Amino acid sequence: MSEKQKYDTNLAMGLGLIEETKVLLKTWSYPMGAADLYKEVLHSGVLSRISAYRLRNIVIRCFGNRYLVNAGKPARTLKKLLPSLTSPELVQLFFIFTCRANPILADFVRDVYWSSYESAARFITKDMAERFIRRAIDDNRTPSRWADGQVERVGRYLTGCCSDFGLLGRPTPAGRPLLPHRIEPKVIAYLAHDLHFMGVGDNALLAHEDWFLFGLEREDVLEEIKRLSLKGLLIIQAAGDVIRVSWKQQDMETLCDVLTQS
């Protein structure tokens, strides 16, 4: 498990929020902050079915934490891609940023979903989610010890969020069924460039933890990067364990232009 930050319960404010995120991206404009976006959405009534209290939590604690970090760069690129990407592509990008904002979800996917998938398990159960949380509590990953009721609720948030993002199916008496989860080619291009422009070196990029959200190990990522090279998005040179990438796009905005035209 990552030691970057403590786990929190922000998923209680909203799980995948796929459709809400699309609406908020359409409404948002740079350099609008979360508070101003909330006022704009409340005034426009585009999400009028949601109470003002819950809307504020969705905008401030979910959308803001996921997409308005780093001077709003995630929102800027996603807003640009919104009209041209398919629904599965958008959902996978939302998934990446939701995991980055919620380490408990990212670690649950890496530690529970993929280990279950690789062992040919058919379901993820309520008990599996709760065991993951209790281990995290014992490992001092939470700010304080969570009560049993909170453990149960956060377990539901984790499996529900995975269902929203297409990793798990609807609940059954046996648990939520595992669904295939293969990364889309345009999402590979986006993530590779995003990591590069975040300052991740070429070799470190291949082993970055974001890839394992899609079950990709270093050698898998290398093969995917080679495919991007064949499409002309970059040039890669590999010699043993060392790779060097020549990045043709100068920033994420330029990459988005390329992705919208392909």
PDB file of C-alpha atoms in Angstrom:
ATOM      1  CA  MET A   1       0.000   0.000   0.000  1.00  0.00           C
ATOM      2  CA  SER A   2       1.106   3.533  -0.708  1.00  0.00           C
ATOM      3  CA  GLU A   3       2.298   5.654   2.237  1.00  0.00           C
ATOM      4  CA  LYS A   4       1.668   8.954   0.506  1.00  0.00           C
ATOM      5  CA  GLN A   5      -1.339  10.038   2.537  1.00  0.00           C
ATOM      6  CA  LYS A   6      -3.932   8.819   4.998  1.00  0.00           C
ATOM      7  CA  TYR A   7      -7.172   7.321   3.797  1.00  0.00           C
ATOM      8  CA  ASP A   8     -10.304   9.447   4.167  1.00  0.00           C
ATOM      9  CA  THR A   9     -14.046   8.990   3.661  1.00  0.00           C
ATOM     10  CA  ASN A  10     -14.531  11.475   0.806  1.00  0.00           C
ATOM     11  CA  LEU A  11     -16.157   8.775  -1.310  1.00  0.00           C
ATOM     12  CA  ALA A  12     -19.154   9.237   0.995  1.00  0.00           C
ATOM     13  CA  MET A  13     -19.728  12.529  -0.844  1.00  0.00           C
ATOM     14  CA  GLY A  14     -20.006  10.789  -4.217  1.00  0.00           C
ATOM     15  CA  LEU A  15     -18.831   7.626  -5.927  1.00  0.00           C
ATOM     16  CA  GLY A  16     -18.118   7.556  -9.685  1.00  0.00           C
ATOM     17  CA  LEU A  17     -20.367  10.553 -10.473  1.00  0.00           C
ATOM     18  CA  ILE A  18     -19.990   9.897 -14.189  1.00  0.00           C
ATOM     19  CA  GLU A  19     -22.905  11.932 -15.515  1.00  0.00           C
ATOM     20  CA  GLU A  20     -22.483  14.665 -12.894  1.00  0.00           C
ATOM     21  CA  THR A  21     -18.833  15.043 -13.878  1.00  0.00           C
ATOM     22  CA  LYS A  22     -19.772  15.499 -17.531  1.00  0.00           C
ATOM     23  CA  VAL A  23     -22.249  18.237 -16.590  1.00  0.00           C
ATOM     24  CA  LEU A  24     -19.740  19.957 -14.329  1.00  0.00           C
ATOM     25  CA  LEU A  25     -17.032  19.875 -17.001  1.00  0.00           C
ATOM     26  CA  LYS A  26     -19.411  21.485 -19.484  1.00  0.00           C
ATOM     27  CA  THR A  27     -20.276  24.200 -16.959  1.00  0.00           C
ATOM     28  CA  TRP A  28     -16.741  24.820 -15.717  1.00  0.00           C
ATOM     29  CA  SER A  29     -14.370  27.251 -17.412  1.00  0.00           C
ATOM     30  CA  TYR A  30     -10.792  28.195 -16.597  1.00  0.00           C
ATOM     31  CA  PRO A  31      -9.805  29.620 -14.090  1.00  0.00           C
ATOM     32  CA  MET A  32     -13.012  28.910 -12.152  1.00  0.00           C
ATOM     33  CA  GLY A  33     -12.459  27.402  -8.702  1.00  0.00           C
ATOM     34  CA  ALA A  34     -14.689  24.898  -6.958  1.00  0.00           C
ATOM     35  CA  ALA A  35     -16.599  27.521  -4.949  1.00  0.00           C
ATOM     36  CA  ASP A  36     -17.372  29.590  -8.052  1.00  0.00           C
ATOM     37  CA  LEU A  37     -18.357  26.463  -9.975  1.00  0.00           C
ATOM     38  CA  TYR A  38     -20.773  25.522  -7.199  1.00  0.00           C
ATOM     39  CA  LYS A  39     -22.421  28.969  -7.386  1.00  0.00           C
ATOM     40  CA  GLU A  40     -22.655  28.743 -11.184  1.00  0.00           C
ATOM     41  CA  VAL A  41     -24.204  25.264 -11.140  1.00  0.00           C
ATOM     42  CA  LEU A  42     -26.618  26.229  -8.369  1.00  0.00           C
ATOM     43  CA  HIS A  43     -27.679  29.352 -10.277  1.00  0.00           C
ATOM     44  CA  SER A  44     -28.040  27.596 -13.647  1.00  0.00           C
ATOM     45  CA  GLY A  45     -30.047  24.685 -12.270  1.00  0.00           C
ATOM     46  CA  VAL A  46     -28.302  22.130 -14.494  1.00  0.00           C
ATOM     47  CA  LEU A  47     -28.227  19.702 -11.563  1.00  0.00           C
ATOM     48  CA  SER A  48     -31.469  20.848  -9.955  1.00  0.00           C
ATOM     49  CA  ARG A  49     -32.467  17.312  -8.950  1.00  0.00           C
ATOM     50  CA  ILE A  50     -29.623  17.337  -6.389  1.00  0.00           C
ATOM     51  CA  SER A  51     -30.079  19.186  -3.091  1.00  0.00           C
ATOM     52  CA  ALA A  52     -27.937  22.278  -2.543  1.00  0.00           C
ATOM     53  CA  TYR A  53     -26.133  20.580   0.366  1.00  0.00           C
ATOM     54  CA  ARG A  54     -25.233  17.472  -1.598  1.00  0.00           C
ATOM     55  CA  LEU A  55     -24.360  19.519  -4.685  1.00  0.00           C
ATOM     56  CA  ARG A  56     -21.853  21.515  -2.652  1.00  0.00           C
ATOM     57  CA  ASN A  57     -20.208  18.307  -1.431  1.00  0.00           C
ATOM     58  CA  ILE A  58     -20.082  16.911  -4.972  1.00  0.00           C
ATOM     59  CA  VAL A  59     -18.527  20.056  -6.420  1.00  0.00           C
ATOM     60  CA  ILE A  60     -16.127  20.949  -3.597  1.00  0.00           C
ATOM     61  CA  ARG A  61     -15.091  17.597  -2.147  1.00  0.00           C
ATOM     62  CA  CYS A  62     -15.414  15.382  -5.226  1.00  0.00           C
ATOM     63  CA  PHE A  63     -15.060  17.330  -8.477  1.00  0.00           C
ATOM     64  CA  GLY A  64     -12.676  19.876  -6.963  1.00  0.00           C
ATOM     65  CA  ASN A  65     -10.382  17.282  -5.401  1.00  0.00           C
ATOM     66  CA  ARG A  66     -10.355  15.137  -8.536  1.00  0.00           C
ATOM     67  CA  TYR A  67     -10.221  17.585 -11.424  1.00  0.00           C
ATOM     68  CA  LEU A  68      -9.328  21.084 -10.184  1.00  0.00           C
ATOM     69  CA  VAL A  69      -5.948  20.173  -8.711  1.00  0.00           C
ATOM     70  CA  ASN A  70      -2.731  21.389 -10.349  1.00  0.00           C
ATOM     71  CA  ALA A  71      -4.315  24.675 -11.469  1.00  0.00           C
ATOM     72  CA  GLY A  72      -7.261  22.831 -12.992  1.00  0.00           C
ATOM     73  CA  LYS A  73      -5.197  20.967 -15.592  1.00  0.00           C
ATOM     74  CA  PRO A  74      -7.266  17.756 -15.393  1.00  0.00           C
ATOM     75  CA  ALA A  75     -10.486  19.700 -15.943  1.00  0.00           C
ATOM     76  CA  ARG A  76      -8.965  21.692 -18.792  1.00  0.00           C
ATOM     77  CA  THR A  77      -7.883  18.604 -20.722  1.00  0.00           C
ATOM     78  CA  LEU A  78     -11.012  16.588 -19.977  1.00  0.00           C
ATOM     79  CA  LYS A  79     -13.275  19.457 -21.015  1.00  0.00           C
ATOM     80  CA  LYS A  80     -11.402  19.612 -24.318  1.00  0.00           C
ATOM     81  CA  LEU A  81     -11.779  15.860 -24.857  1.00  0.00           C
ATOM     82  CA  LEU A  82     -15.389  15.624 -23.686  1.00  0.00           C
ATOM     83  CA  PRO A  83     -17.065  16.021 -27.118  1.00  0.00           C
ATOM     84  CA  SER A  84     -14.835  13.538 -28.951  1.00  0.00           C
ATOM     85  CA  LEU A  85     -14.025  10.633 -26.630  1.00  0.00           C
ATOM     86  CA  THR A  86     -16.287   7.615 -26.264  1.00  0.00           C
ATOM     87  CA  SER A  87     -18.057   6.963 -22.989  1.00  0.00           C
ATOM     88  CA  PRO A  88     -15.679   4.100 -22.025  1.00  0.00           C
ATOM     89  CA  GLU A  89     -12.667   6.340 -22.691  1.00  0.00           C
ATOM     90  CA  LEU A  90     -14.052   9.175 -20.568  1.00  0.00           C
ATOM     91  CA  VAL A  91     -15.020   6.818 -17.761  1.00  0.00           C
ATOM     92  CA  GLN A  92     -11.486   5.428 -17.622  1.00  0.00           C
ATOM     93  CA  LEU A  93     -10.017   8.929 -17.409  1.00  0.00           C
ATOM     94  CA  PHE A  94     -12.470   9.828 -14.642  1.00  0.00           C
ATOM     95  CA  PHE A  95     -11.423   6.597 -12.924  1.00  0.00           C
ATOM     96  CA  ILE A  96      -7.735   7.581 -12.955  1.00  0.00           C
ATOM     97  CA  PHE A  97      -8.350  10.986 -11.395  1.00  0.00           C
ATOM     98  CA  THR A  98     -10.797   9.593  -8.851  1.00  0.00           C
ATOM     99  CA  CYS A  99      -8.181   7.055  -7.755  1.00  0.00           C
ATOM    100  CA  ARG A 100      -5.511   9.740  -7.496  1.00  0.00           C
ATOM    101  CA  ALA A 101      -7.791  11.808  -5.259  1.00  0.00           C
ATOM    102  CA  ASN A 102      -8.836   8.780  -3.193  1.00  0.00           C
ATOM    103  CA  PRO A 103      -5.854   6.551  -2.330  1.00  0.00           C
ATOM    104  CA  ILE A 104      -8.124   4.113  -0.512  1.00  0.00           C
ATOM    105  CA  LEU A 105      -9.894   3.382  -3.815  1.00  0.00           C
ATOM    106  CA  ALA A 106      -6.622   3.116  -5.746  1.00  0.00           C
ATOM    107  CA  ASP A 107      -5.157   0.657  -3.258  1.00  0.00           C
ATOM    108  CA  PHE A 108      -8.391  -1.339  -3.137  1.00  0.00           C
ATOM    109  CA  VAL A 109      -8.293  -1.722  -6.924  1.00  0.00           C
ATOM    110  CA  ARG A 110      -4.629  -2.684  -6.962  1.00  0.00           C
ATOM    111  CA  ASP A 111      -4.668  -4.917  -3.891  1.00  0.00           C
ATOM    112  CA  VAL A 112      -8.118  -6.508  -3.958  1.00  0.00           C
ATOM    113  CA  TYR A 113      -9.652  -6.212  -7.433  1.00  0.00           C
ATOM    114  CA  TRP A 114      -6.579  -7.247  -9.427  1.00  0.00           C
ATOM    115  CA  SER A 115      -5.433  -9.938  -7.025  1.00  0.00           C
ATOM    116  CA  SER A 116      -8.956 -11.388  -7.177  1.00  0.00           C
ATOM    117  CA  TYR A 117      -9.036 -11.113 -10.974  1.00  0.00           C
ATOM    118  CA  GLU A 118      -5.638 -12.786 -11.359  1.00  0.00           C
ATOM    119  CA  SER A 119      -6.670 -15.652  -9.064  1.00  0.00           C
ATOM    120  CA  ALA A 120      -9.756 -16.227 -11.244  1.00  0.00           C
ATOM    121  CA  ALA A 121     -12.173 -15.225  -8.496  1.00  0.00           C
ATOM    122  CA  ARG A 122     -15.676 -14.513  -9.749  1.00  0.00           C
ATOM    123  CA  PHE A 123     -16.878 -12.088  -7.081  1.00  0.00           C
ATOM    124  CA  ILE A 124     -15.701  -9.446  -4.646  1.00  0.00           C
ATOM    125  CA  THR A 125     -17.671  -9.708  -1.445  1.00  0.00           C
ATOM    126  CA  LYS A 126     -18.588  -7.316   1.334  1.00  0.00           C
ATOM    127  CA  ASP A 127     -16.229  -9.201   3.666  1.00  0.00           C
ATOM    128  CA  MET A 128     -13.301  -8.790   1.257  1.00  0.00           C
ATOM    129  CA  ALA A 129     -13.791  -5.022   1.191  1.00  0.00           C
ATOM    130  CA  GLU A 130     -14.094  -4.828   4.960  1.00  0.00           C
ATOM    131  CA  ARG A 131     -10.987  -6.975   5.500  1.00  0.00           C
ATOM    132  CA  PHE A 132      -9.043  -4.600   3.273  1.00  0.00           C
ATOM    133  CA  ILE A 133     -10.180  -1.637   5.379  1.00  0.00           C
ATOM    134  CA  ARG A 134      -9.438  -3.339   8.682  1.00  0.00           C
ATOM    135  CA  ARG A 135      -5.915  -4.152   7.484  1.00  0.00           C
ATOM    136  CA  ALA A 136      -5.496  -0.507   6.523  1.00  0.00           C
ATOM    137  CA  ILE A 137      -6.612   0.582   9.987  1.00  0.00           C
ATOM    138  CA  ASP A 138      -4.111  -1.813  11.592  1.00  0.00           C
ATOM    139  CA  ASP A 139      -1.418  -0.424   9.270  1.00  0.00           C
ATOM    140  CA  ASN A 140      -2.180   3.122  10.494  1.00  0.00           C
ATOM    141  CA  ARG A 141      -3.499   4.227   7.100  1.00  0.00           C
ATOM    142  CA  THR A 142      -6.530   6.005   8.628  1.00  0.00           C
ATOM    143  CA  PRO A 143      -6.384   9.162  10.788  1.00  0.00           C
ATOM    144  CA  SER A 144      -8.047   7.246  13.626  1.00  0.00           C
ATOM    145  CA  ARG A 145      -9.588   3.832  14.210  1.00  0.00           C
ATOM    146  CA  TRP A 146     -12.869   3.607  12.326  1.00  0.00           C
ATOM    147  CA  ALA A 147     -15.920   2.123  14.030  1.00  0.00           C
ATOM    148  CA  ASP A 148     -17.498  -1.038  12.622  1.00  0.00           C
ATOM    149  CA  GLY A 149     -20.341   0.933  11.047  1.00  0.00           C
ATOM    150  CA  GLN A 150     -17.893   3.205   9.245  1.00  0.00           C
ATOM    151  CA  VAL A 151     -15.904   0.207   8.009  1.00  0.00           C
ATOM    152  CA  GLU A 152     -19.098  -1.267   6.553  1.00  0.00           C
ATOM    153  CA  ARG A 153     -20.074   2.006   4.880  1.00  0.00           C
ATOM    154  CA  VAL A 154     -16.634   2.604   3.353  1.00  0.00           C
ATOM    155  CA  GLY A 155     -16.628  -0.998   2.106  1.00  0.00           C
ATOM    156  CA  ARG A 156     -19.875  -0.270   0.262  1.00  0.00           C
ATOM    157  CA  TYR A 157     -18.402   2.946  -1.143  1.00  0.00           C
ATOM    158  CA  LEU A 158     -15.396   1.056  -2.522  1.00  0.00           C
ATOM    159  CA  THR A 159     -17.362  -1.683  -4.256  1.00  0.00           C
ATOM    160  CA  GLY A 160     -20.008   0.782  -5.436  1.00  0.00           C
ATOM    161  CA  CYS A 161     -17.368   3.061  -6.929  1.00  0.00           C
ATOM    162  CA  CYS A 162     -15.744   0.103  -8.696  1.00  0.00           C
ATOM    163  CA  SER A 163     -19.165  -0.749 -10.105  1.00  0.00           C
ATOM    164  CA  ASP A 164     -19.651   2.829 -11.368  1.00  0.00           C
ATOM    165  CA  PHE A 165     -16.329   2.617 -13.209  1.00  0.00           C
ATOM    166  CA  GLY A 166     -17.084  -0.764 -14.769  1.00  0.00           C
ATOM    167  CA  LEU A 167     -14.795  -3.005 -12.721  1.00  0.00           C
ATOM    168  CA  LEU A 168     -17.620  -4.761 -10.870  1.00  0.00           C
ATOM    169  CA  GLY A 169     -21.180  -5.673 -11.725  1.00  0.00           C
ATOM    170  CA  ARG A 170     -24.379  -5.178  -9.789  1.00  0.00           C
ATOM    171  CA  PRO A 171     -24.616  -6.736  -6.301  1.00  0.00           C
ATOM    172  CA  THR A 172     -25.772 -10.339  -6.007  1.00  0.00           C
ATOM    173  CA  PRO A 173     -26.105 -12.648  -2.976  1.00  0.00           C
ATOM    174  CA  ALA A 174     -22.601 -13.933  -3.798  1.00  0.00           C
ATOM    175  CA  GLY A 175     -21.084 -10.449  -4.058  1.00  0.00           C
ATOM    176  CA  ARG A 176     -20.351  -8.151  -6.998  1.00  0.00           C
ATOM    177  CA  PRO A 177     -19.088 -10.024 -10.084  1.00  0.00           C
ATOM    178  CA  LEU A 178     -15.707  -9.031 -11.477  1.00  0.00           C
ATOM    179  CA  LEU A 179     -15.867  -7.556 -14.988  1.00  0.00           C
ATOM    180  CA  PRO A 180     -13.030  -7.353 -17.549  1.00  0.00           C
ATOM    181  CA  HIS A 181     -11.186  -4.057 -17.295  1.00  0.00           C
ATOM    182  CA  ARG A 182      -8.902  -3.322 -20.262  1.00  0.00           C
ATOM    183  CA  ILE A 183      -7.457   0.132 -20.789  1.00  0.00           C
ATOM    184  CA  GLU A 184      -8.484   2.000 -23.948  1.00  0.00           C
ATOM    185  CA  PRO A 185      -5.742   3.018 -26.433  1.00  0.00           C
ATOM    186  CA  LYS A 186      -6.458   6.766 -26.139  1.00  0.00           C
ATOM    187  CA  VAL A 187      -6.353   6.465 -22.362  1.00  0.00           C
ATOM    188  CA  ILE A 188      -2.900   4.873 -22.670  1.00  0.00           C
ATOM    189  CA  ALA A 189      -1.752   7.854 -24.738  1.00  0.00           C
ATOM    190  CA  TYR A 190      -3.273  10.323 -22.286  1.00  0.00           C
ATOM    191  CA  LEU A 191      -1.838   8.657 -19.183  1.00  0.00           C
ATOM    192  CA  ALA A 192       1.652   8.225 -20.649  1.00  0.00           C
ATOM    193  CA  HIS A 193       1.826  11.888 -21.629  1.00  0.00           C
ATOM    194  CA  ASP A 194       0.250  13.056 -18.379  1.00  0.00           C
ATOM    195  CA  LEU A 195       2.892  11.230 -16.349  1.00  0.00           C
ATOM    196  CA  HIS A 196       5.635  12.608 -18.613  1.00  0.00           C
ATOM    197  CA  PHE A 197       4.446  16.198 -18.210  1.00  0.00           C
ATOM    198  CA  MET A 198       4.187  15.614 -14.444  1.00  0.00           C
ATOM    199  CA  GLY A 199       7.949  15.100 -14.516  1.00  0.00           C
ATOM    200  CA  VAL A 200       8.069  11.301 -14.323  1.00  0.00           C
ATOM    201  CA  GLY A 201      11.184   9.981 -16.075  1.00  0.00           C
ATOM    202  CA  ASP A 202      10.901   7.607 -19.029  1.00  0.00           C
ATOM    203  CA  ASN A 203      12.015   4.500 -17.120  1.00  0.00           C
ATOM    204  CA  ALA A 204      10.053   5.335 -13.974  1.00  0.00           C
ATOM    205  CA  LEU A 205       6.998   5.980 -16.134  1.00  0.00           C
ATOM    206  CA  LEU A 206       6.822   2.314 -17.157  1.00  0.00           C
ATOM    207  CA  ALA A 207       6.449   1.211 -13.538  1.00  0.00           C
ATOM    208  CA  HIS A 208       4.218   4.012 -12.281  1.00  0.00           C
ATOM    209  CA  GLU A 209       1.456   2.865  -9.941  1.00  0.00           C
ATOM    210  CA  ASP A 210      -1.289   4.397 -12.132  1.00  0.00           C
ATOM    211  CA  TRP A 211      -0.786   1.655 -14.728  1.00  0.00           C
ATOM    212  CA  PHE A 212      -1.611  -1.078 -12.271  1.00  0.00           C
ATOM    213  CA  LEU A 213      -5.082   0.430 -11.866  1.00  0.00           C
ATOM    214  CA  PHE A 214      -5.550  -1.351 -15.209  1.00  0.00           C
ATOM    215  CA  GLY A 215      -3.519  -4.411 -14.259  1.00  0.00           C
ATOM    216  CA  LEU A 216      -0.519  -3.402 -16.372  1.00  0.00           C
ATOM    217  CA  GLU A 217       2.996  -4.392 -15.288  1.00  0.00           C
ATOM    218  CA  ARG A 218       6.178  -2.757 -16.593  1.00  0.00           C
ATOM    219  CA  GLU A 219       6.525  -5.065 -19.616  1.00  0.00           C
ATOM    220  CA  ASP A 220       2.851  -4.547 -20.507  1.00  0.00           C
ATOM    221  CA  VAL A 221       3.308  -0.789 -20.423  1.00  0.00           C
ATOM    222  CA  LEU A 222       6.418  -1.029 -22.597  1.00  0.00           C
ATOM    223  CA  GLU A 223       4.451  -2.920 -25.245  1.00  0.00           C
ATOM    224  CA  GLU A 224       1.665  -0.329 -25.118  1.00  0.00           C
ATOM    225  CA  ILE A 225       4.175   2.521 -25.466  1.00  0.00           C
ATOM    226  CA  LYS A 226       5.661   0.760 -28.492  1.00  0.00           C
ATOM    227  CA  ARG A 227       2.188   0.697 -30.041  1.00  0.00           C
ATOM    228  CA  LEU A 228       1.933   4.453 -29.503  1.00  0.00           C
ATOM    229  CA  SER A 229       5.245   4.769 -31.337  1.00  0.00           C
ATOM    230  CA  LEU A 230       3.838   2.819 -34.281  1.00  0.00           C
ATOM    231  CA  LYS A 231       0.942   5.299 -34.395  1.00  0.00           C
ATOM    232  CA  GLY A 232       3.413   8.180 -34.599  1.00  0.00           C
ATOM    233  CA  LEU A 233       2.575   9.729 -31.211  1.00  0.00           C
ATOM    234  CA  LEU A 234       6.157   9.372 -29.943  1.00  0.00           C
ATOM    235  CA  ILE A 235       9.494   7.688 -30.670  1.00  0.00           C
ATOM    236  CA  ILE A 236      10.836   5.040 -28.306  1.00  0.00           C
ATOM    237  CA  GLN A 237      14.293   3.502 -28.090  1.00  0.00           C
ATOM    238  CA  ALA A 238      14.725   0.473 -25.840  1.00  0.00           C
ATOM    239  CA  ALA A 239      18.014  -1.185 -24.894  1.00  0.00           C
ATOM    240  CA  GLY A 240      17.695  -3.822 -22.209  1.00  0.00           C
ATOM    241  CA  ASP A 241      16.052  -2.297 -19.159  1.00  0.00           C
ATOM    242  CA  VAL A 242      16.694   1.265 -20.297  1.00  0.00           C
ATOM    243  CA  ILE A 243      14.317   3.167 -22.539  1.00  0.00           C
ATOM    244  CA  ARG A 244      14.381   6.638 -24.022  1.00  0.00           C
ATOM    245  CA  VAL A 245      11.273   8.359 -25.347  1.00  0.00           C
ATOM    246  CA  SER A 246      11.148  11.315 -27.717  1.00  0.00           C
ATOM    247  CA  TRP A 247       7.847  13.041 -26.965  1.00  0.00           C
ATOM    248  CA  LYS A 248       6.430  14.740 -30.045  1.00  0.00           C
ATOM    249  CA  GLN A 249       3.714  16.718 -28.236  1.00  0.00           C
ATOM    250  CA  GLN A 250       4.854  19.751 -26.260  1.00  0.00           C
ATOM    251  CA  ASP A 251       2.031  19.778 -23.698  1.00  0.00           C
ATOM    252  CA  MET A 252      -1.233  18.059 -22.791  1.00  0.00           C
ATOM    253  CA  GLU A 253      -3.314  20.571 -24.721  1.00  0.00           C
ATOM    254  CA  THR A 254      -1.476  19.656 -27.918  1.00  0.00           C
ATOM    255  CA  LEU A 255      -1.954  15.968 -27.200  1.00  0.00           C
ATOM    256  CA  CYS A 256      -5.679  16.556 -26.698  1.00  0.00           C
ATOM    257  CA  ASP A 257      -5.827  18.195 -30.128  1.00  0.00           C
ATOM    258  CA  VAL A 258      -4.253  15.071 -31.612  1.00  0.00           C
ATOM    259  CA  LEU A 259      -6.603  12.725 -29.739  1.00  0.00           C
ATOM    260  CA  THR A 260      -9.700  14.650 -30.807  1.00  0.00           C
ATOM    261  CA  GLN A 261      -8.665  14.351 -34.446  1.00  0.00           C
ATOM    262  CA  SER A 262      -7.784  10.649 -34.404  1.00  0.00           C
TER     263      SER A 262
END
